[in-house]
mmCIF file of C-alpha atoms in Angstrom:
data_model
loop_
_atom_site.group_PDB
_atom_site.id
_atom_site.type_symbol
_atom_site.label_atom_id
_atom_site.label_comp_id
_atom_site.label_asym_id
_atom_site.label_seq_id
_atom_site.Cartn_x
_atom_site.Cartn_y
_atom_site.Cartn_z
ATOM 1 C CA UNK A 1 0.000 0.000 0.000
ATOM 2 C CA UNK A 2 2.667 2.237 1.346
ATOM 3 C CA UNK A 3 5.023 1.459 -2.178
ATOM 4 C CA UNK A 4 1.908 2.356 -4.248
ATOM 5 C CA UNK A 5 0.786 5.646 -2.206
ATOM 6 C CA UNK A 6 4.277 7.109 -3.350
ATOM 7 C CA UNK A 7 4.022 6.289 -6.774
ATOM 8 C CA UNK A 8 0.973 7.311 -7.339
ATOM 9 C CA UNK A 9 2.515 10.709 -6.213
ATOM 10 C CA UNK A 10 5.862 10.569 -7.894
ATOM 11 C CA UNK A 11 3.086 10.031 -10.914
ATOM 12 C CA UNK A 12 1.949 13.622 -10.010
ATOM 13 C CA UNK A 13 4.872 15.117 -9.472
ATOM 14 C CA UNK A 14 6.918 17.742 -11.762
ATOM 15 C CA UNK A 15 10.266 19.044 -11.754
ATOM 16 C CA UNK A 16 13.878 16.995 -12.318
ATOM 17 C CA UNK A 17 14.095 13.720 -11.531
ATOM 18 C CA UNK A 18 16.578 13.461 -8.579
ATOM 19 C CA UNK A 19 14.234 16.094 -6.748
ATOM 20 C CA UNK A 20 10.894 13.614 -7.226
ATOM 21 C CA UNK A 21 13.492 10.839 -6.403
ATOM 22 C CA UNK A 22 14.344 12.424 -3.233
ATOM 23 C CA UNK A 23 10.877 13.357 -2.106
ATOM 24 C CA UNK A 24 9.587 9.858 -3.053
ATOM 25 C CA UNK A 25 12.103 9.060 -0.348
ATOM 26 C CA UNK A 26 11.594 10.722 2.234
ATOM 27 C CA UNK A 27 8.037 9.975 2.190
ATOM 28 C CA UNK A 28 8.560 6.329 1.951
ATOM 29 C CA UNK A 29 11.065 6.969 5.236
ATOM 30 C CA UNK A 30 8.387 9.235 6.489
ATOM 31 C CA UNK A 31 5.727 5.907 6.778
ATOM 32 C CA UNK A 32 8.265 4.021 7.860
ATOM 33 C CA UNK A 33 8.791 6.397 10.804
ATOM 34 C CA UNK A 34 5.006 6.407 11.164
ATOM 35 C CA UNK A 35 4.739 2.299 11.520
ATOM 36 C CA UNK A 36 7.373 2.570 14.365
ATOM 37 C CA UNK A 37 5.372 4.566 16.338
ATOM 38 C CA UNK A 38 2.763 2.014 16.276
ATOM 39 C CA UNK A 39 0.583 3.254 13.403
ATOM 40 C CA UNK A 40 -0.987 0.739 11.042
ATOM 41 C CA UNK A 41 -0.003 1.226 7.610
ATOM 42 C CA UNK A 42 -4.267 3.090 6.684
ATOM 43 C CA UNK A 43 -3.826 5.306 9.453
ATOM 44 C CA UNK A 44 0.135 6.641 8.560
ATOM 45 C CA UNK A 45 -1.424 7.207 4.747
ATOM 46 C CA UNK A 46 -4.255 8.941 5.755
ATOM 47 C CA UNK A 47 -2.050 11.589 7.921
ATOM 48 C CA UNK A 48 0.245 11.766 5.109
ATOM 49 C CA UNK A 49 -2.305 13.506 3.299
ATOM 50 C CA UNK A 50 -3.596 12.647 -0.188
ATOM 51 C CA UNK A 51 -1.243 12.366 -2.958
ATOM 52 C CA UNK A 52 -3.270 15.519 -4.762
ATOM 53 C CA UNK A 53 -2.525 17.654 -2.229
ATOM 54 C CA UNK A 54 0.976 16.637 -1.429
ATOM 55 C CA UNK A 55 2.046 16.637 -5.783
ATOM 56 C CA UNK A 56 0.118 20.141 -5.441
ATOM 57 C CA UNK A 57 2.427 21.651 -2.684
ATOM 58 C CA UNK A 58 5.378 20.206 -4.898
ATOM 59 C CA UNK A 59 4.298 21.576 -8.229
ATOM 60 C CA UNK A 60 3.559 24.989 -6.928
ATOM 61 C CA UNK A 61 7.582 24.885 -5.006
ATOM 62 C CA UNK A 62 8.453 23.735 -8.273
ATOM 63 C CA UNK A 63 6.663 26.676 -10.350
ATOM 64 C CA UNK A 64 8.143 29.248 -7.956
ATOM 65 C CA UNK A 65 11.248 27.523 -8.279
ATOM 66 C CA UNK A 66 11.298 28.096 -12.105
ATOM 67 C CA UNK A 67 10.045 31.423 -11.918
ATOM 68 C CA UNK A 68 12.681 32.413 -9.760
ATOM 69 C CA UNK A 69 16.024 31.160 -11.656
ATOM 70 C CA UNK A 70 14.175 32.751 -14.872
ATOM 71 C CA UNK A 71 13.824 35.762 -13.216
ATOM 72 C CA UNK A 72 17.531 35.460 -11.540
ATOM 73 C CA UNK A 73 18.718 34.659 -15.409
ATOM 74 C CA UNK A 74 17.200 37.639 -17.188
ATOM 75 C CA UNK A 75 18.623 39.970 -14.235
ATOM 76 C CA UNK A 76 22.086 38.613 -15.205
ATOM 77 C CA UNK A 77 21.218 39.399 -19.133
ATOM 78 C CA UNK A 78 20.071 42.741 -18.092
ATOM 79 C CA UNK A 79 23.271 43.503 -15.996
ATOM 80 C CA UNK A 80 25.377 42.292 -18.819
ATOM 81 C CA UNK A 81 23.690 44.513 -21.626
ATOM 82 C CA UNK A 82 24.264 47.010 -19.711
ATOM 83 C CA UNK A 83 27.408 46.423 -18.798
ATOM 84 C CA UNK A 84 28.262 46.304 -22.238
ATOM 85 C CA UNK A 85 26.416 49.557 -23.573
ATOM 86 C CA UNK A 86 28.535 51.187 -20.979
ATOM 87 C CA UNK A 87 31.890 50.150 -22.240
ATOM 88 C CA UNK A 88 30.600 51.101 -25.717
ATOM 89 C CA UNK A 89 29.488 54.531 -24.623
ATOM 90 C CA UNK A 90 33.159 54.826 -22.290
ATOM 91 C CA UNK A 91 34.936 53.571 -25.561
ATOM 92 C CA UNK A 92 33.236 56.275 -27.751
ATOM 93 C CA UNK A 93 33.750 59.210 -25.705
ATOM 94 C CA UNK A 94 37.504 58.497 -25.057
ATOM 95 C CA UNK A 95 38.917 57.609 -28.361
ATOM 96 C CA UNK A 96 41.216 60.136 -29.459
ATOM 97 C CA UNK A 97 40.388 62.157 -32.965
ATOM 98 C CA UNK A 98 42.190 61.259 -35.732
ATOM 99 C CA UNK A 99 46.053 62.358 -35.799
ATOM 100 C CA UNK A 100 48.466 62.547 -38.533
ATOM 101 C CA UNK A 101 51.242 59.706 -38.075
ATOM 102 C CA UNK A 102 54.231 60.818 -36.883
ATOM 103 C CA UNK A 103 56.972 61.585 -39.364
ATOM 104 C CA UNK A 104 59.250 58.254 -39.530
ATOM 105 C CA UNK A 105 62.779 59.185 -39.157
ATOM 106 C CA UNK A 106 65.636 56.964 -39.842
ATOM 107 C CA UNK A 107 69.202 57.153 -39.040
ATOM 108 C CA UNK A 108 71.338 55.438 -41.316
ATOM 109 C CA UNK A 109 73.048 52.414 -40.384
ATOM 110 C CA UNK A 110 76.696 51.964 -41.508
ATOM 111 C CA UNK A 111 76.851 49.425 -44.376
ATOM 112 C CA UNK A 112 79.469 46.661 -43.249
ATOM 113 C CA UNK A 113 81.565 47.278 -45.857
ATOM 114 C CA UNK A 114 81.953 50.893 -44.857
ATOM 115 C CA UNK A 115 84.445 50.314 -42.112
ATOM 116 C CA UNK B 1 -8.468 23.490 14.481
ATOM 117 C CA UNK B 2 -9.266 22.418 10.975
ATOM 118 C CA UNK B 3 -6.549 20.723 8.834
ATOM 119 C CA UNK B 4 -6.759 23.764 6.322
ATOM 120 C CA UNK B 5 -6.776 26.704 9.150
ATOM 121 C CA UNK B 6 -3.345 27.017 9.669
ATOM 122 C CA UNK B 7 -1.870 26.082 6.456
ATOM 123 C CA UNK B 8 -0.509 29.876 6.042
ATOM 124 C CA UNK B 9 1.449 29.901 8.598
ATOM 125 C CA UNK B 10 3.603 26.136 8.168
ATOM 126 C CA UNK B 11 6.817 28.172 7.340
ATOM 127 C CA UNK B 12 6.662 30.084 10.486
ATOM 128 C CA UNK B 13 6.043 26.844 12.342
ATOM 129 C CA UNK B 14 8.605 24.686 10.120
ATOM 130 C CA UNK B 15 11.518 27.801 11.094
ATOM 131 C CA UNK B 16 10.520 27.626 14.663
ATOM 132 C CA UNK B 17 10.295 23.836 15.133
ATOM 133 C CA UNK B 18 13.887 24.022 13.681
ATOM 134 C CA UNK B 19 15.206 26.574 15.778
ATOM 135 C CA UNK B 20 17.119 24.516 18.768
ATOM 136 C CA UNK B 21 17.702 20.998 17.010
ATOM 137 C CA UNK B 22 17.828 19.349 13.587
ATOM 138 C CA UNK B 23 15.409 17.371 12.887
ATOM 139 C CA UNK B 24 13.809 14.890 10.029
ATOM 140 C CA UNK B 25 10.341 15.170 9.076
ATOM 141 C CA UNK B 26 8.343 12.930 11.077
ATOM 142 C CA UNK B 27 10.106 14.705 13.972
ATOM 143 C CA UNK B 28 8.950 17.628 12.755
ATOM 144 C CA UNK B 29 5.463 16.407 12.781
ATOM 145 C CA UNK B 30 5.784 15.042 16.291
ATOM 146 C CA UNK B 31 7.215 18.281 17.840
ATOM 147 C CA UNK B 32 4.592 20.710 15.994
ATOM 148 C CA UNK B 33 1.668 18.294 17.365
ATOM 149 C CA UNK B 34 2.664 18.046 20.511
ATOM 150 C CA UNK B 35 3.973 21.574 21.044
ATOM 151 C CA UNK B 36 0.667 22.853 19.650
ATOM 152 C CA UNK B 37 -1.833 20.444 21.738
ATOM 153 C CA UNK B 38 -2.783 18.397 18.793
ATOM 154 C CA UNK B 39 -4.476 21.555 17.305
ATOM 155 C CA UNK B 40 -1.998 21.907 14.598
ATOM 156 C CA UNK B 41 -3.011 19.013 12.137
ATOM 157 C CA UNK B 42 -1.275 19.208 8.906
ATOM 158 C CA UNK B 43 -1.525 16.833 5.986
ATOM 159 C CA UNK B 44 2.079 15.503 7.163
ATOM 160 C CA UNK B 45 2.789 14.751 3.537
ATOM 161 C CA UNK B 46 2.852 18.569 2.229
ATOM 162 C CA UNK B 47 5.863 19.901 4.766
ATOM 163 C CA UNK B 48 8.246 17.990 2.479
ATOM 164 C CA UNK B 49 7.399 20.576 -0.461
ATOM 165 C CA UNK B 50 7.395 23.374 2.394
ATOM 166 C CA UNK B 51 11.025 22.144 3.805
ATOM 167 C CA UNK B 52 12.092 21.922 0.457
ATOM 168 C CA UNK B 53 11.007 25.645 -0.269
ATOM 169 C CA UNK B 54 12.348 26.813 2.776
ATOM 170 C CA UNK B 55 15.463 25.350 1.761
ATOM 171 C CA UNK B 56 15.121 27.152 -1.935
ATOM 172 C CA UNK B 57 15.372 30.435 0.018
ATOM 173 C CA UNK B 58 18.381 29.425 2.068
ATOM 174 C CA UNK B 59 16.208 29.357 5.086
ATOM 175 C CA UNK B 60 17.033 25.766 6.053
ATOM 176 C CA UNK B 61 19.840 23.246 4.785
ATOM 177 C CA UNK B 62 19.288 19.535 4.715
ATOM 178 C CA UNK B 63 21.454 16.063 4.971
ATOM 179 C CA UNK B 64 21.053 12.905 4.636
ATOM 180 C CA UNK B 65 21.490 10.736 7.539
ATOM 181 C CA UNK B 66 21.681 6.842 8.491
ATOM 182 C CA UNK B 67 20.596 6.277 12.350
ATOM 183 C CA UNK B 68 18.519 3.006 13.514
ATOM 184 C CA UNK B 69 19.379 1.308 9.958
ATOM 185 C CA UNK B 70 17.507 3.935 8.334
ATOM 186 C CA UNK B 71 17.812 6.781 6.001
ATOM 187 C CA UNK B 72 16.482 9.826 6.294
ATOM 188 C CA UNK B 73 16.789 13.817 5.410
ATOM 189 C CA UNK B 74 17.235 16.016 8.496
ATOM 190 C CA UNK B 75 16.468 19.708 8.348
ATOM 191 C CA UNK B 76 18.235 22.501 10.092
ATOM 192 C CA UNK B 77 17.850 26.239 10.255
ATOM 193 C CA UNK B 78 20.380 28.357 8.437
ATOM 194 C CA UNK B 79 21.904 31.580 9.665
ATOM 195 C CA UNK B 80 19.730 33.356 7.504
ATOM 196 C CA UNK B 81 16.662 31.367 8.258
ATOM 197 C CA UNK B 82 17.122 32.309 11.888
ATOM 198 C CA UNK B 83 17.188 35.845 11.104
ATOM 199 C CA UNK B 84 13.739 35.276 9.323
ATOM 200 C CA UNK B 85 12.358 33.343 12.263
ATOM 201 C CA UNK B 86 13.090 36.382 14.066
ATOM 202 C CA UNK B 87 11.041 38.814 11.754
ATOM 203 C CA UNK B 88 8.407 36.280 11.270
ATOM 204 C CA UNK B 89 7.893 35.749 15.057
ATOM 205 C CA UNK B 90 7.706 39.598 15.205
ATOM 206 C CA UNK B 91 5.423 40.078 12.726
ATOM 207 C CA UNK B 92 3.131 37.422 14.162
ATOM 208 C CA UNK B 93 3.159 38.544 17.997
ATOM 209 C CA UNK B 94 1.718 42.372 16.019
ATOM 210 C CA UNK B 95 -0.498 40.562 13.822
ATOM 211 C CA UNK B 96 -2.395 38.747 16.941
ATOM 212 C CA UNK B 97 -2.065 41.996 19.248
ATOM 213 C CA UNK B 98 -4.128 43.326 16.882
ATOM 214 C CA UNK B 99 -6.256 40.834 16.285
ATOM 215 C CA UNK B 100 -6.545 40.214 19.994
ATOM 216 C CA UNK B 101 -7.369 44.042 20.756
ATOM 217 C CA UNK B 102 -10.384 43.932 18.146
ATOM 218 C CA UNK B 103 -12.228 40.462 19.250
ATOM 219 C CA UNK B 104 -11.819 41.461 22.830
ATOM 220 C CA UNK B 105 -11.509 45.075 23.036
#
């Protein structure tokens, strides 16, 4: 009962693998826990909750989740862009105006047969 | 006090029940319900998505551990998760002054 309660919810559940992995564990360790303490394996499932509600507190973790890192990963995008429009603005308002070259002088080097 | 009634507040509860020991879930469970009379009855299921959103928010770090032959992932309260507690536990003790000084005012 106990092995199909928690997959029926890892059924249910989104996000990567090793996190439903992991919470599929510890709910499996959390009946175990439960049986310990004297609980019959009916009466540790129905505290556990139904597996609706517990996939729905996951998915929603997991939706915040994903709307957070997006949110962290367009900040970075933003900082960079700007970042970069600065540097073009710096480069632009410090590059010297065109100059002539300077004149190229040369000093004559004695030929080796000239000694 | 009705499974659903104090579903808001499970973070607040989750920090505090952290706050002086690690602890795994079902020990979670077991301290909230017998801290709180029995009154707080959560679907024990739905503080592993909590925990794990608490720990999303560096609020709590977790391990796994082997005691008794078993396996399982103990929670405990971050520096910056105790620093929440704090504000949390502040904004509470306003929220029911308030309350408290309209019901019995």
């Amino acid at each position: 009962m106990g092995e199909r309660f928690v997959a029926e919810v890892s059924s249910l559940l989104r996000g990567s693998a090793r996190d439903r992995a992991r919470l599929c564990e510890e709910l499996a360790a959390h009946l175990e826990d439960a049986r310990a303490r004297g609980l019959d394996e009916s009466q540790a499932l129905e505290q556990l909750g139904t597996p609706e509600a517990i996939a729905a507190a996951w998915n929603t973790r997991c939706a915040r989740r994903r709307t957070q890192q997006r949110l962290r990963a367009a900040s970075v995008a933003g900082v960079a862009a700007a970042a970069s429009l600065l540097a073009v603005v710096q480069y632009a308002q410090g590059a010297p105006a065109h100059k002539a070259p300077p004149p190229v002088t040369t000093t004559p080097h004695p030929h080796p047969h000239d000694r | 006090m009705a499974r659903d009634g104090f579903s808001g507040h499970l973070d607040l509860v989750l920090l505090a029940s952290l706050e002086h020991e690690p602890r795994h879930g079902y020990a979670l469970i077991e301290h909230m319900r017998e801290r709180s009379g029995g009154h707080l009855d959560y679907a024990e299921g739905t503080i592993y998505p909590a925990l794990r959103r608490l720990e999303d928010q560096g609020l709590v770090r977790s391990r796994w551990s082997d005691s008794d032959g078993r396996r399982r992932r103990v929670y405990s309260l971050t520096a910056r998760g105790g620093r929440a507690l704090g504000r949390h536990r502040s904004d509470w003790d306003t929220y029911v002054g308030s309350v408290q000084a309209i019901l019995h005012g």
